[in-house]
C-alpha cells in the first residue's frame, strides 16, 4: 500500500467527515456564481458566455490563494463574456464532475454546454495564469497555436494578400506576457490574424530574435503582398511587454508610418492625439537621400513605437521650429507621446543611439528599458517561470513530450509487494527510483523504457522502476534521497550505484556487461583473439570498445587474485577476461612481455589500439592503471568523457578544428603517438557547424578567444584556472613541444584566467517526501484544534477573512483599474468593428482569409509616403 497517500487521504477524509465543509468561503465569493442542482445546467449550457467551473470537494488552507485569484479573475473576465462558477460537492453531490476522482485538481471550461478543456490547478495559480488560459479558450479560433516552422510559414502564406499577421513566441503559457498578448488579441483580432507558439524553433529565423527572450511579437505585413512567391515584410515589436506599450503599438499600426509637414507646424497632431512618440527628420534637397536612409532604418526597426514626420526646411515655414544654432542636415528631433516639446539630437554621428535613448526615457514606467523582452515585471514574478528558465533544456523537452505516450511493456513498475520479491528472485535487477512530477526524472524514465525495449529484443528483461512519490516506504528503506537514482541488484551481492551517463546506449551497455561474468574465462588463443576483437562472448563490440585481458601462470596467484577483484569492481563498465598458464605466456610474448601481463584492447583508439597495463599491488591501484591505459591517446572531447578528464586533474591541451586531416591535427597526433606531451591530456573539439548553429566546440572557443583563427590550440588548467593560447604563426611538432614546455614550466604569461565562482544550486534543495508526510500530519492536527476551539470560522482566519472582504469591496487595486480600462474599451471604436456579438464556431476555422477579412479598419489607413 501507499503509506503517505493513505495518511493524506485519511486525514482529509476524517476532517471532512467530522466537521463537514465550511460554506462561508463560497458565500463570500461575489463574482464567482454558486452553482447547484437548479442552475448548474443552465450555467454551463449558456450560449451567451463561456463557463469556467471549479468543483470544490475539500476546504483546505492551501486553497485560499487560489480562491482569491479565482474571484479576481471572475471580476475581470466579465468583459470577455466569460463567467466563473463553483460547485460545492459536499452540499451538492453528484452534480457535474463532482464524482470524478481528480476533478478537484482541475478547472473545467465549457462552451455551449460542451466541455472544451480541463486545465490543471497547477496552471491556474494567479490572475495572469487564469486569465491567459481562459482567454486562450475564448479565442480558440482567433489565436492559433502553432508548433513548427512549417505551420508558421503555411499560416503566413495563407494570409498573403488578405491580412497582416501577428505572430508571438511565448516561452511558457499562463504568464504575465501571455495574458497581455491574449488581451491584445481579444481587442484587435478583427484587424489582424494572430498565432502563437511556445516552440523556440519557430522564431529562430525571424529578425532580432534572441534566445534569452521569454516572449516576442513579430508583425508580418502580408495584406499588401500580391505575389504568392513574395515574402511578407516582417518587423519586431521592440517595446516592453506591458499593456500600455502593446496597445500603443497596435494604435500606431493603424496610423500612417510617415507624415509630411506641409508648413503648418502640425505634422505630429495625428500622432499626438494617440499619445504616440514622434521622430522629426529635418532635411533639404541636398541631403534627401541621407534622410531617406534614416527614415527607412527607423521605420523598420521601431515600427509601432513611434511615428515619423518629415520637414523640408526650404519648403515650409520654419517659424514653428527652433533648430539648434549649430547643426547639419538631416537633423533629428524627438517628441514624447502626447507632449509638444522637441528634443534635438546632440551627437549627430550616432542617430540610432539618440532614438534608443529617447525611447528608453519614454517607456511606460519612466525608466530605461531593454529593446528585448527578457524579464517579466517584478510584481508578476512567479516561481514556476523561474524554475522553467533555470532548467530550460530539460524542462522544455519534458513539456514538449507531455502528450507523447511511450510504452512500458518491458519496464515493470514495482510496488512495496513486488519490489522485495523481484530483488530476491532475480539474478540481476536494475532499478530506477524516480519522482514522476520532476522534468529530469520524466525524461530518464522514457530513456529507461527505450533501453528496456532494446534489451527485450534479446529476451532480456533486467530493468524495472519504483515511483517514490507512491512508494515512499520502499524508497525510504532503500535510503534513496536523490532522484533519479539507479541501483543494480545482483544475487548474493550488495547493491551498487549506477553512475554512468543517462542515455539509452549506456543503460543497455551496463545491463549487458552486468549479465556476463567478469572476468570471463578464456581457454584458447582463438577465444582470446575473439575477446579482444569484441566477438566473444556474443557481439559485445556493439556495446563496448574496450576489452582487458589478464594473463597469469600458476605462480602468479597474488596478481591473479588482485585482477579478479578489480574485474568485479569494474563490472558493468569494462569487460575483463582471464587466461592462464601456457596460453598466458604466449599472449604476453606477442607483446614483448613475460607473464604475468595485462593487455587493454581499445578499438576506438586508432593511434594505440592495444596498450599494456601496469601491474598493481592493490585493487585500487590496478583499477587506476586500467582506467588510465584504456584512455585513447587522442580523442574528441565530449560532454560524456569530459568528467573523466576533469577528474584526472591534468591540464587539457585542446585542438579546436573542423578538419581531422589538417597540419594541426597531424602534429598533435604525432605528439600523442610519441608520448612527448608531458603530463597533459591531448584532446580535440569539433568547431564545424553544419546546422548553422554554433557547435559546443565553437561556443567554448569563442568564450576563451574573441576572434579565433580557423584552428586554435589552448591549454586549459582547471586546477590553477590558467588558459594559454598557442600563438605561433606556423606549427610543427617541434614548435608545439617547445611552446608546451614553456606553458608547463610557467615561463609563458597566461592568456586568460577561468572564473573561480562556486557552482552552487540556483534553488534550495527540498526533501519533498518528508515535507508531504509532515504536512499531512500537521493539517490533521490543525483541523482538530480548530474544531476544539468552538469557533465557527472558515479556513481563513479573521484577519485574512476581513482582508478578503475589503479587497472585494474597495475595488481600488491594479486589477480593478484594468477592468475599468477594459470596460471603457468595450464601448470604444475598437469594439465596434464587428457589429455582431463574437460567436465562436468550429466551421469558421476552415474559411479562407478573405471570407472573414472584408472589414474596413477604422481610423487612418496604413500607408507609406515617399519623400
XYZ file of C-alpha atoms in Angstrom, residues 121-629:
509
model
C -4.980 23.592 -10.935
C -1.187 23.902 -11.009
C -1.575 26.025 -14.175
C -4.141 28.361 -12.546
C -2.068 29.787 -9.707
C -2.514 33.532 -10.346
C -4.772 36.059 -12.040
C -2.391 36.141 -15.007
C -2.358 32.374 -15.475
C -6.126 32.041 -15.054
C -6.991 34.868 -17.459
C -4.446 33.863 -20.094
C -5.520 30.210 -20.064
C -9.220 31.084 -20.239
C -8.712 33.687 -22.979
C -6.828 31.061 -24.952
C -10.083 29.082 -24.995
C -12.244 32.147 -25.654
C -10.078 32.970 -28.672
C -9.698 29.380 -29.776
C -10.059 30.206 -33.469
C -8.584 33.710 -33.341
C -5.272 32.756 -31.672
C -3.954 29.613 -33.288
C -1.203 27.700 -31.505
C 1.449 26.562 -33.987
C 4.224 24.099 -33.188
C 6.574 24.096 -36.184
C 8.247 26.413 -38.680
C 6.239 24.727 -41.450
C 2.945 25.509 -39.701
C 4.037 29.129 -39.203
C 5.102 29.533 -42.827
C 1.855 27.975 -44.084
C -0.195 30.288 -41.853
C 1.626 33.335 -43.205
C 1.285 32.103 -46.798
C -2.474 31.602 -46.369
C -2.897 35.238 -45.356
C -0.663 36.714 -48.061
C -2.714 39.337 -49.885
C -5.561 39.181 -47.347
C -4.409 40.211 -43.885
C -1.409 41.280 -41.840
C -0.228 38.609 -39.410
C 0.907 38.975 -35.799
C 2.977 36.027 -34.584
C 4.136 35.670 -30.973
C 6.595 33.410 -29.204
C 5.745 32.646 -25.571
C 8.307 30.572 -23.716
C 5.612 29.493 -21.283
C 1.844 29.829 -21.307
C -0.034 31.196 -18.313
C 2.444 34.011 -17.683
C 2.017 37.793 -17.492
C 3.298 38.150 -21.062
C 0.840 35.531 -22.304
C -2.045 37.331 -20.607
C -1.128 40.713 -22.124
C -0.911 39.102 -25.552
C -4.323 37.411 -25.236
C -5.940 40.680 -24.122
C -4.499 42.403 -27.184
C -5.762 39.609 -29.442
C -9.258 39.997 -27.975
C -9.269 43.687 -28.924
C -7.534 43.509 -32.309
C -8.441 40.097 -33.740
C -10.770 41.747 -36.278
C -7.840 43.653 -37.790
C -5.084 41.038 -37.809
C -4.583 37.308 -37.971
C -2.917 36.059 -34.792
C -0.928 32.938 -33.999
C 1.472 31.978 -31.230
C 3.876 29.220 -30.293
C 5.949 28.102 -27.327
C 8.405 26.340 -29.657
C 11.594 28.372 -29.843
C 12.493 26.918 -33.233
C 9.529 28.702 -34.847
C 11.123 32.142 -34.343
C 14.832 31.405 -34.666
C 14.746 32.589 -38.293
C 13.000 35.896 -37.514
C 14.772 39.295 -37.297
C 16.059 40.490 -33.921
C 15.403 37.087 -32.351
C 17.248 36.405 -29.105
C 17.390 33.058 -27.307
C 17.283 34.928 -23.975
C 13.760 36.208 -24.594
C 10.789 34.956 -22.629
C 8.432 36.329 -25.268
C 8.426 38.148 -28.575
C 5.987 39.583 -31.126
C 6.538 39.912 -34.878
C 4.326 41.699 -37.427
C 4.140 40.325 -40.972
C 2.872 42.925 -43.482
C 1.111 40.424 -45.737
C -2.047 42.288 -46.745
C -0.346 44.398 -49.399
C 1.672 41.473 -50.786
C 0.058 40.328 -54.024
C 2.617 37.876 -55.385
C 2.478 34.397 -53.874
C 6.253 33.999 -54.175
C 6.892 37.348 -52.453
C 7.860 37.386 -48.778
C 5.868 39.450 -46.321
C 7.955 42.248 -44.748
C 8.450 41.363 -41.085
C 9.025 43.690 -38.136
C 9.512 43.050 -34.462
C 7.724 44.748 -31.571
C 10.646 46.057 -29.519
C 8.985 47.618 -26.504
C 8.489 46.122 -23.041
C 5.662 43.575 -22.868
C 3.181 45.743 -20.993
C -0.463 46.539 -21.682
C 0.026 50.259 -22.450
C 3.004 49.687 -24.739
C 1.318 46.920 -26.684
C -1.842 48.982 -27.034
C 0.142 51.933 -28.398
C 1.930 49.559 -30.750
C -1.344 48.460 -32.358
C -2.705 52.006 -32.371
C 0.432 53.191 -34.159
C -0.042 50.480 -36.787
C -3.454 51.979 -37.573
C -1.792 55.321 -38.414
C 0.438 56.285 -41.351
C 4.049 55.423 -40.630
C 5.206 58.658 -42.272
C 3.679 62.176 -42.364
C 4.948 65.267 -44.228
C 4.702 68.650 -42.514
C 3.181 70.928 -45.155
C 4.137 74.113 -43.382
C 1.544 74.487 -40.633
C 3.745 73.003 -37.965
C 1.125 70.459 -37.015
C 2.554 67.381 -38.686
C 2.571 65.499 -35.407
C -1.068 66.167 -34.435
C -2.169 62.786 -35.740
C 0.342 61.008 -33.505
C -0.011 63.345 -30.530
C -3.764 62.664 -30.316
C -2.932 58.990 -29.805
C -0.031 59.859 -27.439
C 2.455 58.169 -29.745
C 6.111 59.211 -29.888
C 7.226 61.195 -32.939
C 10.614 61.378 -34.653
C 11.142 64.520 -36.751
C 13.529 64.413 -39.713
C 14.590 67.862 -40.947
C 16.181 67.891 -44.414
C 16.614 69.823 -47.641
C 17.145 68.836 -51.246
C 20.887 68.336 -50.810
C 20.530 65.585 -48.164
C 17.304 63.988 -49.364
C 18.909 60.572 -49.918
C 20.539 60.595 -46.475
C 17.171 61.481 -44.958
C 15.533 58.596 -46.840
C 18.127 56.200 -45.420
C 17.398 57.360 -41.863
C 13.649 57.053 -42.384
C 13.980 53.572 -43.808
C 16.166 52.453 -40.896
C 13.927 53.833 -38.147
C 10.600 52.921 -39.731
C 11.625 49.260 -39.967
C 13.448 48.925 -36.639
C 10.971 50.849 -34.493
C 7.645 50.106 -36.138
C 4.777 50.683 -33.748
C 6.931 52.606 -31.261
C 6.883 55.983 -32.980
C 5.660 57.894 -35.997
C 7.920 59.860 -38.335
C 7.322 63.441 -39.510
C 9.488 64.842 -42.306
C 10.164 68.573 -42.584
C 11.729 70.123 -45.702
C 13.351 73.214 -44.235
C 13.311 75.020 -47.622
C 9.685 74.295 -48.392
C 7.830 75.110 -45.165
C 7.554 77.976 -42.708
C 10.168 77.209 -40.044
C 8.891 79.742 -37.506
C 7.182 76.883 -35.660
C 10.547 75.178 -35.105
C 13.616 76.334 -33.205
C 16.558 74.452 -34.654
C 19.875 74.413 -32.767
C 22.304 77.101 -33.863
C 24.972 74.542 -34.633
C 23.582 71.660 -36.672
C 23.750 69.920 -40.005
C 21.051 68.298 -42.069
C 19.499 65.816 -41.893
C 18.664 66.678 -38.293
C 16.658 64.557 -35.872
C 14.331 65.653 -33.083
C 12.176 63.562 -30.749
C 8.750 64.377 -29.334
C 7.419 62.191 -26.492
C 3.895 60.901 -26.922
C 1.221 63.489 -26.042
C 3.670 66.390 -25.495
C 4.627 69.466 -27.560
C 8.325 69.774 -26.704
C 11.024 68.658 -29.148
C 14.382 67.279 -28.017
C 17.057 67.728 -30.686
C 19.894 65.309 -31.243
C 23.285 66.431 -29.903
C 25.630 63.805 -31.346
C 24.596 63.699 -34.997
C 27.057 60.881 -35.682
C 25.026 58.498 -33.515
C 21.364 58.805 -34.604
C 20.464 55.248 -33.513
C 21.771 55.882 -30.000
C 19.703 59.072 -29.795
C 16.471 57.303 -30.777
C 17.130 54.387 -28.434
C 17.858 56.752 -25.541
C 14.686 58.771 -26.113
C 12.517 55.667 -26.344
C 14.026 54.393 -23.101
C 13.146 57.653 -21.374
C 9.539 57.458 -22.535
C 8.879 53.850 -21.521
C 5.692 53.364 -19.521
C 7.422 53.133 -16.165
C 9.647 56.135 -16.790
C 12.775 54.002 -16.578
C 15.057 52.873 -19.391
C 14.006 49.554 -20.837
C 15.706 46.930 -22.921
C 14.600 46.576 -26.505
C 14.084 42.862 -25.909
C 11.549 41.293 -23.585
C 13.646 39.106 -21.333
C 12.053 39.525 -17.920
C 8.582 39.585 -16.523
C 7.763 42.579 -14.295
C 8.768 42.212 -10.669
C 5.204 42.315 -9.412
C 4.318 39.468 -11.756
C 7.149 37.145 -10.721
C 6.248 33.538 -10.112
C 8.365 30.588 -9.063
C 7.234 28.271 -11.850
C 8.576 30.624 -14.539
C 11.883 30.899 -12.666
C 12.271 27.130 -12.410
C 11.439 26.727 -16.085
C 14.187 29.154 -17.036
C 16.766 27.546 -14.753
C 16.321 24.071 -16.184
C 15.311 25.208 -19.629
C 16.544 22.443 -21.922
C 15.329 19.503 -19.834
C 12.086 21.119 -18.660
C 11.229 22.220 -22.193
C 11.826 18.732 -23.545
C 9.641 17.240 -20.826
C 6.948 19.819 -21.575
C 7.123 19.093 -25.306
C 6.767 15.353 -24.668
C 3.989 15.639 -22.087
C 1.330 14.374 -24.510
C 3.562 11.853 -26.274
C 2.839 8.472 -24.766
C 5.512 5.786 -24.520
C 5.192 2.060 -23.957
C 6.351 0.486 -20.705
C 5.676 -3.042 -21.877
C 9.103 -4.271 -20.803
C 9.599 -1.917 -17.863
C 7.606 -3.127 -14.845
C 6.605 -0.642 -12.129
C 7.407 -2.222 -8.768
C 5.394 -1.743 -5.565
C 6.066 -2.424 -1.899
C 4.917 -6.012 -2.512
C 6.727 -6.802 -5.769
C 9.988 -4.922 -5.150
C 11.418 -7.192 -2.472
C 10.352 -10.413 -4.186
C 11.869 -9.303 -7.505
C 15.162 -8.375 -5.837
C 15.410 -11.738 -4.069
C 14.357 -13.882 -7.040
C 16.266 -12.285 -9.885
C 19.966 -12.805 -10.601
C 20.119 -9.235 -11.957
C 17.719 -6.367 -11.404
C 18.485 -2.749 -12.342
C 16.007 -0.395 -10.663
C 15.308 3.253 -11.443
C 13.986 5.168 -8.404
C 12.296 8.370 -9.573
C 9.695 11.088 -8.959
C 7.152 11.398 -11.738
C 6.491 15.139 -11.337
C 10.096 16.186 -11.977
C 11.136 17.039 -15.557
C 14.551 15.365 -15.377
C 13.024 12.210 -13.921
C 10.354 12.163 -16.627
C 12.996 12.170 -19.373
C 15.086 9.456 -17.688
C 12.042 7.176 -17.384
C 11.476 7.500 -21.132
C 15.131 6.620 -21.837
C 14.931 3.702 -19.417
C 11.829 2.400 -21.188
C 13.584 2.597 -24.561
C 16.558 0.718 -23.131
C 14.175 -1.963 -21.817
C 12.714 -2.345 -25.321
C 16.199 -2.785 -26.798
C 17.091 -5.474 -24.252
C 13.743 -7.210 -24.778
C 14.713 -7.938 -28.399
C 17.322 -10.331 -26.957
C 14.785 -11.739 -24.454
C 16.473 -9.899 -21.613
C 14.351 -8.062 -19.021
C 16.590 -6.736 -16.241
C 15.112 -3.207 -15.865
C 12.367 -2.007 -13.519
C 11.224 1.206 -11.775
C 9.925 2.421 -8.423
C 7.970 5.711 -8.275
C 8.997 7.206 -4.949
C 6.010 9.540 -4.577
C 3.726 6.499 -4.500
C 6.040 4.143 -2.613
C 7.828 6.286 -0.055
C 8.355 3.316 2.265
C 10.258 1.365 -0.404
C 12.467 4.326 -1.281
C 12.947 5.213 2.377
C 14.144 1.728 3.310
C 16.474 1.764 0.303
C 17.842 5.107 1.587
C 17.018 6.881 -1.661
C 17.256 10.667 -1.288
C 18.417 11.737 -4.772
C 16.194 11.433 -7.822
C 16.670 9.787 -10.212
C 18.823 7.044 -8.659
C 19.667 3.769 -10.403
C 20.635 0.776 -8.278
C 21.967 -2.559 -9.531
C 20.924 -5.638 -7.543
C 22.717 -8.990 -8.044
C 22.232 -12.280 -6.256
C 24.192 -12.580 -3.003
C 25.845 -9.196 -3.523
C 25.439 -5.723 -2.095
C 23.566 -3.345 -4.410
C 25.759 -0.908 -6.297
C 25.016 2.562 -7.635
C 24.946 3.162 -11.383
C 26.897 6.372 -12.015
C 27.248 6.294 -15.799
C 25.678 8.527 -18.442
C 21.870 8.754 -18.550
C 21.353 7.526 -22.106
C 19.738 4.549 -23.813
C 23.034 3.119 -25.069
C 24.675 3.493 -21.668
C 21.788 1.732 -19.904
C 21.875 -1.129 -22.419
C 25.663 -1.466 -22.183
C 25.601 -1.544 -18.391
C 22.894 -4.215 -18.404
C 24.715 -6.348 -20.985
C 28.010 -6.170 -19.097
C 26.355 -6.992 -15.770
C 24.853 -10.126 -17.315
C 28.309 -11.506 -18.063
C 30.890 -12.965 -15.743
C 33.708 -10.569 -15.008
C 36.353 -11.729 -15.630
C 35.419 -14.083 -18.488
C 37.411 -17.327 -18.504
C 39.337 -17.690 -21.775
C 40.738 -21.168 -22.521
C 42.167 -20.932 -26.062
C 44.169 -18.491 -28.140
C 41.201 -18.153 -30.527
C 38.930 -17.159 -27.654
C 41.442 -14.539 -26.544
C 41.670 -13.072 -30.057
C 37.845 -13.087 -30.415
C 37.523 -11.479 -26.984
C 39.970 -8.713 -27.911
C 38.116 -8.072 -31.193
C 34.769 -7.894 -29.394
C 33.291 -11.051 -30.975
C 33.319 -13.123 -27.787
C 31.242 -13.571 -25.739
C 28.433 -12.720 -28.182
C 28.547 -9.486 -30.219
C 29.767 -7.437 -27.273
C 31.654 -4.997 -29.538
C 28.357 -3.311 -30.371
C 28.156 -2.209 -26.724
C 31.765 -1.537 -25.674
C 35.055 -0.671 -27.385
C 37.256 -1.892 -24.538
C 38.440 -5.336 -23.503
C 41.009 -6.053 -20.755
C 42.848 -9.399 -20.678
C 44.847 -10.639 -17.686
C 47.406 -13.408 -18.435
C 48.807 -15.318 -15.443
C 50.723 -18.518 -14.763
C 50.025 -20.652 -11.686
C 52.803 -18.989 -9.735
C 51.161 -15.577 -10.192
C 48.216 -16.257 -7.850
C 48.544 -12.966 -5.989
C 48.398 -10.928 -9.233
C 45.533 -13.079 -10.477
C 43.582 -12.562 -7.254
C 44.053 -8.782 -7.438
C 42.943 -8.805 -11.088
C 39.803 -10.819 -10.316
C 38.839 -8.417 -7.526
C 39.442 -5.413 -9.770
C 37.320 -7.019 -12.503
C 34.434 -7.403 -10.049
C 34.712 -3.723 -9.155
C 34.697 -2.804 -12.858
C 31.697 -4.954 -13.710
C 29.185 -3.073 -15.798
C 31.819 -0.602 -17.014
C 34.535 -2.687 -18.698
C 34.665 -6.325 -19.736
C 37.648 -8.273 -18.443
C 38.931 -11.679 -19.464
C 41.469 -14.024 -17.857
C 43.780 -16.587 -19.450
C 46.244 -18.845 -17.632
C 49.382 -20.973 -17.901
C 50.903 -21.702 -21.348
C 48.398 -19.646 -23.296
C 49.029 -16.760 -20.901
C 52.757 -16.949 -21.617
C 52.096 -16.966 -25.374
C 49.759 -13.958 -25.195
C 52.292 -11.918 -23.224
C 55.150 -12.855 -25.606
C 53.240 -11.457 -28.594
C 53.528 -8.081 -26.880
C 57.177 -8.489 -25.910
C 56.490 -9.221 -22.256
C 56.736 -12.126 -19.909
C 53.809 -13.392 -17.879
C 52.153 -12.022 -15.844
C 50.809 -9.206 -18.031
C 47.593 -7.292 -18.542
C 46.587 -6.125 -22.033
C 43.959 -3.448 -22.794
C 42.319 -3.520 -26.220
C 40.994 -0.125 -27.356
C 39.085 -0.478 -30.605
C 38.242 3.247 -30.582
C 41.894 4.373 -30.475
C 43.445 4.473 -33.971
C 46.813 5.609 -32.573
C 47.189 2.880 -29.945
C 44.633 0.067 -30.366
C 46.423 -2.111 -27.775
C 48.107 -0.944 -24.553
C 49.928 -2.689 -21.745
C 48.559 -2.144 -18.226
C 50.937 -1.739 -15.310
C 50.528 -4.442 -12.702
C 49.205 -3.210 -9.397
C 49.815 -4.486 -5.892
C 46.350 -3.382 -4.717
C 42.880 -3.439 -6.234
C 42.559 0.363 -6.289
C 45.981 0.800 -7.851
C 45.210 -1.740 -10.556
C 41.819 -0.145 -11.314
C 43.565 3.220 -11.714
C 46.129 1.684 -14.054
C 43.415 0.059 -16.173
C 41.377 3.261 -16.432
C 44.488 5.197 -17.446
C 45.565 2.629 -20.053
